[in-house]
mmCIF file of C-alpha atoms in Angstrom:
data_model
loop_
_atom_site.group_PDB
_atom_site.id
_atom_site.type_symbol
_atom_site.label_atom_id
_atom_site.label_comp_id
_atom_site.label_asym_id
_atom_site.label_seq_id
_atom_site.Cartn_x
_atom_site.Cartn_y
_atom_site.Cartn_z
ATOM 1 C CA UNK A 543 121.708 137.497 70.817
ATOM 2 C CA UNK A 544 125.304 136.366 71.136
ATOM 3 C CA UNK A 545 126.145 132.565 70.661
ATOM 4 C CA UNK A 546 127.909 132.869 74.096
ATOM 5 C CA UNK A 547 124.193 133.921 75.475
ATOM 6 C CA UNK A 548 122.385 131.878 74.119
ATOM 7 C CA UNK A 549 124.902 128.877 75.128
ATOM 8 C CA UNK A 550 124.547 130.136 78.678
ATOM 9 C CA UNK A 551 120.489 130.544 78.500
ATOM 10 C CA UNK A 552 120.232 127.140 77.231
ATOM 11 C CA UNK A 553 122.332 125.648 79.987
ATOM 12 C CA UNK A 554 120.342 127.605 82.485
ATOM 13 C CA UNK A 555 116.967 126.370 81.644
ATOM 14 C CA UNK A 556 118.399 122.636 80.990
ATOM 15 C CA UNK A 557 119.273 123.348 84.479
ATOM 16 C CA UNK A 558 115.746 124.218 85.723
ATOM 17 C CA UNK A 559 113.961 121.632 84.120
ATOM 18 C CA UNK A 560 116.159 119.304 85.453
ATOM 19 C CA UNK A 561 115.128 120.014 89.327
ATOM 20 C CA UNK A 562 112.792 116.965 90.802
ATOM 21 C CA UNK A 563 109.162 119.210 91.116
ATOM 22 C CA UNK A 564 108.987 117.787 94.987
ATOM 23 C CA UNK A 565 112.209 119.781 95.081
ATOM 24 C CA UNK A 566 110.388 123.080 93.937
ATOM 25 C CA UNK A 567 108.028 123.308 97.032
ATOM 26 C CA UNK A 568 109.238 123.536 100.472
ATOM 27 C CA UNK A 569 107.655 122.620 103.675
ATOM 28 C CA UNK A 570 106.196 125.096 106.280
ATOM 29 C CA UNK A 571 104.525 124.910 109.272
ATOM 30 C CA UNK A 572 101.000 123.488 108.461
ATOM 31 C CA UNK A 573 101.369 122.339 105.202
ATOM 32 C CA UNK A 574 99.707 119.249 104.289
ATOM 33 C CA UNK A 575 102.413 116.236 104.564
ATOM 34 C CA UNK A 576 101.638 113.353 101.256
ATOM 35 C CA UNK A 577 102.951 111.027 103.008
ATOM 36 C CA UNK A 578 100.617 108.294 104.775
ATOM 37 C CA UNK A 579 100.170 108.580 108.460
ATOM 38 C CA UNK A 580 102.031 105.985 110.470
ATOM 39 C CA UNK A 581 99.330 103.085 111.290
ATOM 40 C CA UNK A 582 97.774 103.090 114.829
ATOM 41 C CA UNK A 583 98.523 100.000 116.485
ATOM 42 C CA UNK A 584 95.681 98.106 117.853
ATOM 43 C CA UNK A 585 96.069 94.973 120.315
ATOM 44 C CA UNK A 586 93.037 92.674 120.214
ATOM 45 C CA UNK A 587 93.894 91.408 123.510
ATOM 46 C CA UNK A 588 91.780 88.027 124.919
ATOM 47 C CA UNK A 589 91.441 84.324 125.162
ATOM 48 C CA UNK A 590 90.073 82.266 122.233
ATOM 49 C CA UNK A 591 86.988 84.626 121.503
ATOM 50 C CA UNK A 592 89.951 86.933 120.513
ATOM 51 C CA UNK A 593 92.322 84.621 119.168
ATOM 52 C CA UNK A 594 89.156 83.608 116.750
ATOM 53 C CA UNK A 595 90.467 79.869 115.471
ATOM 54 C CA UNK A 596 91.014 79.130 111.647
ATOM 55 C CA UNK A 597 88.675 82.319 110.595
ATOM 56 C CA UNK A 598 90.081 85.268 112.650
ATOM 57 C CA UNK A 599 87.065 86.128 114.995
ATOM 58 C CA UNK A 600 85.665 89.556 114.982
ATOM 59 C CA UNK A 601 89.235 90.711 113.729
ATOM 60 C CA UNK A 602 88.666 89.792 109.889
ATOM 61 C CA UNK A 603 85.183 91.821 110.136
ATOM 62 C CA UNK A 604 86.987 94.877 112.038
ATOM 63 C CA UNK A 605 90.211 94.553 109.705
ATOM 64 C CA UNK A 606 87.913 94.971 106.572
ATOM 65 C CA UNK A 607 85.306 98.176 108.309
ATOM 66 C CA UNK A 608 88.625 99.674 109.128
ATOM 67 C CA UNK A 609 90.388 99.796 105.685
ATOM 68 C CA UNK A 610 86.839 100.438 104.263
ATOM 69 C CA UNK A 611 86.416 103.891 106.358
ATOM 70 C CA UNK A 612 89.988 104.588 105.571
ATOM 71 C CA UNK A 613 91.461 103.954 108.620
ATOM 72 C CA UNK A 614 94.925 103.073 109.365
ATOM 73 C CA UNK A 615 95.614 100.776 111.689
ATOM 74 C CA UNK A 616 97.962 97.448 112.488
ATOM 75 C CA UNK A 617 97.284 94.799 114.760
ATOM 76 C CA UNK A 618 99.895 93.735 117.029
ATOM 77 C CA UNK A 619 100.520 91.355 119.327
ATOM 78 C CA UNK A 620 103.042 87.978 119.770
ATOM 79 C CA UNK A 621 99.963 85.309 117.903
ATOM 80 C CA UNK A 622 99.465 84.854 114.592
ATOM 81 C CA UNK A 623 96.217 83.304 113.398
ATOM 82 C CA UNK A 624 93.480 83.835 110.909
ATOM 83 C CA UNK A 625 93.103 82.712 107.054
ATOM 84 C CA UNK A 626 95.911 83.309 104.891
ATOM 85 C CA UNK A 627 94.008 85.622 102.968
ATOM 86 C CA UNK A 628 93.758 88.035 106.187
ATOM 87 C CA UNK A 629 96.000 91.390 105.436
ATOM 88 C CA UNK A 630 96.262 91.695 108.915
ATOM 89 C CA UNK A 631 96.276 88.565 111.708
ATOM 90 C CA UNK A 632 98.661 89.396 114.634
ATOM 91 C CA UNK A 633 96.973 89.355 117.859
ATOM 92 C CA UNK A 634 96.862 88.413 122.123
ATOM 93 C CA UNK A 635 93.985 86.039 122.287
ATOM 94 C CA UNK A 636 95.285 83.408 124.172
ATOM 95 C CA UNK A 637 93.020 80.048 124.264
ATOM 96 C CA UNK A 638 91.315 78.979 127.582
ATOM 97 C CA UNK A 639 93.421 81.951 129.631
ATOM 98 C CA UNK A 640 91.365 83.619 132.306
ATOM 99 C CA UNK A 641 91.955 87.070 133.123
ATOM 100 C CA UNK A 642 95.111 86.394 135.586
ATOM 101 C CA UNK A 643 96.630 84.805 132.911
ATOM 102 C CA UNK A 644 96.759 88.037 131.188
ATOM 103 C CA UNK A 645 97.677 90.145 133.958
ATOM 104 C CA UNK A 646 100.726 88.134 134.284
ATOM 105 C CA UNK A 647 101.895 88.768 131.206
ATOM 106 C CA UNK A 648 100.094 92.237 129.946
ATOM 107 C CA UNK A 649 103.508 94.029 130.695
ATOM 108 C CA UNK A 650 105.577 92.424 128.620
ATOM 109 C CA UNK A 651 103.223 92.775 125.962
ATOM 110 C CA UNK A 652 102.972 96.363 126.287
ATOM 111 C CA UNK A 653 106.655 97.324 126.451
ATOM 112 C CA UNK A 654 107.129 94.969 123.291
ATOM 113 C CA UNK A 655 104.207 95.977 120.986
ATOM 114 C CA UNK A 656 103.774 99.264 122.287
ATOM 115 C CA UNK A 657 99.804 99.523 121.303
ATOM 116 C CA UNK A 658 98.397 103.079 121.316
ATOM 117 C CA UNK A 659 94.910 100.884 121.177
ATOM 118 C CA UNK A 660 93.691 97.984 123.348
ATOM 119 C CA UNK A 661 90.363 96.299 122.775
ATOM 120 C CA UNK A 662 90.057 93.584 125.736
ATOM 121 C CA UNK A 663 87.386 90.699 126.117
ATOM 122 C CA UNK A 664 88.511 88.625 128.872
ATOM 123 C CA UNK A 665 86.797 86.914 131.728
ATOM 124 C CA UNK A 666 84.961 84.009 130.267
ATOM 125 C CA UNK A 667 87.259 81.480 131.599
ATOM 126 C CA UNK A 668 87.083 83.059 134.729
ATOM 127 C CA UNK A 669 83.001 82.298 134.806
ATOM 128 C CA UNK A 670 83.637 78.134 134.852
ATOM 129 C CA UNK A 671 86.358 78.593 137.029
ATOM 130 C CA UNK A 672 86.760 78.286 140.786
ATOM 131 C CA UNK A 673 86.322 81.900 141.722
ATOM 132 C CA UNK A 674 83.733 83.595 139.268
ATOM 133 C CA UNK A 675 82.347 85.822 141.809
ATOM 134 C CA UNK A 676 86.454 87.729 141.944
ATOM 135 C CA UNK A 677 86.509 88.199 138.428
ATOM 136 C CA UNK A 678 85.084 92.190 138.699
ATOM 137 C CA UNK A 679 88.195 92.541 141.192
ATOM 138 C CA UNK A 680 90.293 90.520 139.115
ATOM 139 C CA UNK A 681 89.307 92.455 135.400
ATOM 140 C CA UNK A 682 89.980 96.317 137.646
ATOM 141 C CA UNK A 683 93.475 94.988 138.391
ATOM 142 C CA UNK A 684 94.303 94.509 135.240
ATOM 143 C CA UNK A 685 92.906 97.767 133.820
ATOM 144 C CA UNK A 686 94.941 99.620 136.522
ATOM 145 C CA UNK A 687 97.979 97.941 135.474
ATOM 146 C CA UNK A 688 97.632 98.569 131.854
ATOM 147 C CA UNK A 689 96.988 102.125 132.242
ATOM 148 C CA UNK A 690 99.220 102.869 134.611
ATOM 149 C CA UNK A 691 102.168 101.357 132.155
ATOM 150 C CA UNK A 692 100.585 102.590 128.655
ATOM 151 C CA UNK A 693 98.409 105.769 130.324
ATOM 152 C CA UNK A 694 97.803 107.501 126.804
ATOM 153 C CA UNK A 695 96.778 104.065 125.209
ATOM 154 C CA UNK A 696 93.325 103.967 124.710
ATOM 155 C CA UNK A 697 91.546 101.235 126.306
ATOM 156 C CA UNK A 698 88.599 99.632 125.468
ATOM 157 C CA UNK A 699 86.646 96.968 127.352
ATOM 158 C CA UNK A 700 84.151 94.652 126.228
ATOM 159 C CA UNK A 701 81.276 93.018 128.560
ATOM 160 C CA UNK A 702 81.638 89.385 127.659
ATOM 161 C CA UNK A 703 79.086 88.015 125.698
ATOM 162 C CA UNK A 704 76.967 85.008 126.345
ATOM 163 C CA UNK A 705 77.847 81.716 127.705
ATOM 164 C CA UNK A 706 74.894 79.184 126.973
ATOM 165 C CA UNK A 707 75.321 77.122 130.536
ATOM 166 C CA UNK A 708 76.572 79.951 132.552
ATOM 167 C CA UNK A 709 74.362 82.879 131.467
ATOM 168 C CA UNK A 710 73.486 83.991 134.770
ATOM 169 C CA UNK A 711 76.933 84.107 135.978
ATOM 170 C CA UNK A 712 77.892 85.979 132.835
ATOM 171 C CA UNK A 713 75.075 88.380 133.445
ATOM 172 C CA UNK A 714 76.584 88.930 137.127
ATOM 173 C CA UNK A 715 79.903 89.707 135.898
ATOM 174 C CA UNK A 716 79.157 92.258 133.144
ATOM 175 C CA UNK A 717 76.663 94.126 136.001
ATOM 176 C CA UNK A 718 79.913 94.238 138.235
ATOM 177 C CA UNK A 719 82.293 95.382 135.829
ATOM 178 C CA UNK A 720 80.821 98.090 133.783
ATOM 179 C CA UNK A 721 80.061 100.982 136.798
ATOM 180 C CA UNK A 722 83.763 100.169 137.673
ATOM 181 C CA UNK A 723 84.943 100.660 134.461
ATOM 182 C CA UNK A 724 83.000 103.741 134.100
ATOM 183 C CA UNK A 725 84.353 105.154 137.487
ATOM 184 C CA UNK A 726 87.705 104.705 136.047
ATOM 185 C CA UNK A 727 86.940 106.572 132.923
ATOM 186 C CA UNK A 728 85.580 109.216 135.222
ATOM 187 C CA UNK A 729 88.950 109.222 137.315
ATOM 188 C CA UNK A 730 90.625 110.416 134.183
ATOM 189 C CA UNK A 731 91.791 106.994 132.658
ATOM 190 C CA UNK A 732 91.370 106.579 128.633
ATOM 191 C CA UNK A 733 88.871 103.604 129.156
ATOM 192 C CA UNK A 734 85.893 102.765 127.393
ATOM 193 C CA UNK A 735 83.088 100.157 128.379
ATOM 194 C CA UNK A 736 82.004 98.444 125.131
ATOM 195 C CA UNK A 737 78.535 96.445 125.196
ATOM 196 C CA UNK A 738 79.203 93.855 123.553
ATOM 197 C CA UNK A 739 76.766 91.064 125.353
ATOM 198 C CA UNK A 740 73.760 91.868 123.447
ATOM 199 C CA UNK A 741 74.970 91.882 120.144
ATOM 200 C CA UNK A 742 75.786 88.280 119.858
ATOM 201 C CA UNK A 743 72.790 85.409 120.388
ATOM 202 C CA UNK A 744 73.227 82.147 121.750
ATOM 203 C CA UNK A 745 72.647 80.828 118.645
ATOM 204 C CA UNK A 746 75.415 82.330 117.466
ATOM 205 C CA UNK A 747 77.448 80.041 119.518
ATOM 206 C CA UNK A 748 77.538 76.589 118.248
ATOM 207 C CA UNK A 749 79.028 74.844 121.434
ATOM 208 C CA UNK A 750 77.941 77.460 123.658
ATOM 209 C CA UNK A 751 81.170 79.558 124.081
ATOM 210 C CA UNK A 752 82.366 80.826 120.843
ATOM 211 C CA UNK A 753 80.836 82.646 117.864
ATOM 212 C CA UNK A 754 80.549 81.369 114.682
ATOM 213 C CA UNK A 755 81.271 83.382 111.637
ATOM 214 C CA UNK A 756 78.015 85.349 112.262
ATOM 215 C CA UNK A 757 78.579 86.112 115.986
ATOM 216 C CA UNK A 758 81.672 87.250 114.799
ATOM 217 C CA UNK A 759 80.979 89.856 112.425
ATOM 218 C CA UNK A 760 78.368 91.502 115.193
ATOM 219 C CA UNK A 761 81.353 91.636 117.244
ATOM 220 C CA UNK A 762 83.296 93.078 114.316
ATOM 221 C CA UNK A 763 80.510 95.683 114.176
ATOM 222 C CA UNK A 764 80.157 96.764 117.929
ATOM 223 C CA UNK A 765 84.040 97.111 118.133
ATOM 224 C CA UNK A 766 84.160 99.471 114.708
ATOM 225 C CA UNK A 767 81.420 101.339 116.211
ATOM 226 C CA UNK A 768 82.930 101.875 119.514
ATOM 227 C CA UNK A 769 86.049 103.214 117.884
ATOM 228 C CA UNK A 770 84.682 105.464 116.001
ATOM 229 C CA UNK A 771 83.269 107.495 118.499
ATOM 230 C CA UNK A 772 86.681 107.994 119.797
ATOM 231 C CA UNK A 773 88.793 110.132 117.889
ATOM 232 C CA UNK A 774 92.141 109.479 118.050
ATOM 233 C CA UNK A 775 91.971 105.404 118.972
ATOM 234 C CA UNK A 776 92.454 104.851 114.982
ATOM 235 C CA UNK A 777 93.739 106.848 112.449
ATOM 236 C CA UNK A 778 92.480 108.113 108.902
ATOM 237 C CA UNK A 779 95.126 107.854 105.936
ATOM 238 C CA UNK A 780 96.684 110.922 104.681
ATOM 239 C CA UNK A 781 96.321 110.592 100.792
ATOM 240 C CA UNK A 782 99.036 112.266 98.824
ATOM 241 C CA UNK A 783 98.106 114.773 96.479
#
């Protein structure tokens, strides 16, 4: 072989080796992408069951099941509470508001956090307030409005859960409010009714209204478990090759 060829060889396979391997492979139509799916952003969306004081309620629990099944996901929402340990601790639990509170500002929230998932506990205010017996009425008008403004979001809603000095009351309440919420779902809306009153025990509310760390995590649980039998309301990580 000439010097000239083997000069110009040489150079050529410098050249090859030289090439980045992504570079080698191109992308067609239903390849496999290694990048990580975007996260699905979930509103926990509430009064102070939600906004879960210095320990970050059910949402520490469900942060942890989530990234444990692989799931990718990011809370949003204008609060900020939990340990400073928690990966994750935006959120819309707003202490003591009752579910007109909420209403009144649910839009804004949407447009600005744009959730594709909603988990909503609301109404125990509403239960030592002056009109417990509207709540049902007042809880469907403010699933109608966030469906109507986020109608692919999916939307789940929680029966409250215990109240030790109103129990009966509460018991009312979640009778009204899941066949409505079911009729809805029927209509063609992406809500889901979430039991949540059984799982958590009066005793797992030390002054009668809010869980303790306990109550919490069975919250935690019912909420993974609800979306989980809804494909689509989270998202499972795409692991690169």
């Amino acid at each position: 072989m000439s010097s000239v060829l083997k000069v110009f060889c040489g150079a050529l396979l410098a050249a090859l080796l030289a090439v980045p391997p992504a570079a080698s492979a191109s992308v067609t139509s239903g390849s496999t992408v290694d990048a990580a799916a975007a996260p699905v952003r979930v509103m926990p969306l509430g009064d102070s069951i939600t906004q879960g004081g210095s320990i970050g309620g059910y949402r520490l629990d469900l942060g942890t099941k989530l990234r444990a099944a692989g799931r990718s996901i990011d809370f949003v929402g204008s609060l900020t509470d939990g340990p400073a340990s928690m990966p994750d601790r935006n959120h819309e639990g707003h202490p003591g508001w009752t579910i007109a509170q909420i209403d009144a500002n649910v839009a804004n929230w949407l447009r600005t956090y744009t959730p594709h998932t909603i988990l909503l506990h609301i109404g125990t205010n509403d239960m030592y307030g002056s009109d417990p017996a509207g709540a049902p009425r007042r809880l469907s008008a403010l699933v109608d409005k966030i469906t109507a403004q986020a109608p692919s979001a999916e939307v789940f809603v929680a029966t409250i859960i215990p109240i030790r000095f109103a129990d009966g009351t509460v018991r009312n309440y979640n009778a009204a409010i899941v066949p409505m919420l079911r009729a809805k779902a029927a209509a063609g809306k992406k809500v889901h009714v979430v039991d949540m009153y059984p799982a958590v025990q009066i005793s797992d509310l030390p002054d009668g209204i809010h869980p303790n760390a306990a109550g919490y995590s069975k919250m935690a649980t019912v909420w993974f478990n609800a979306l989980k039998a809804v494909p689509g309301s989270t998202a499972v990580h795409q692991l690169a090759a």
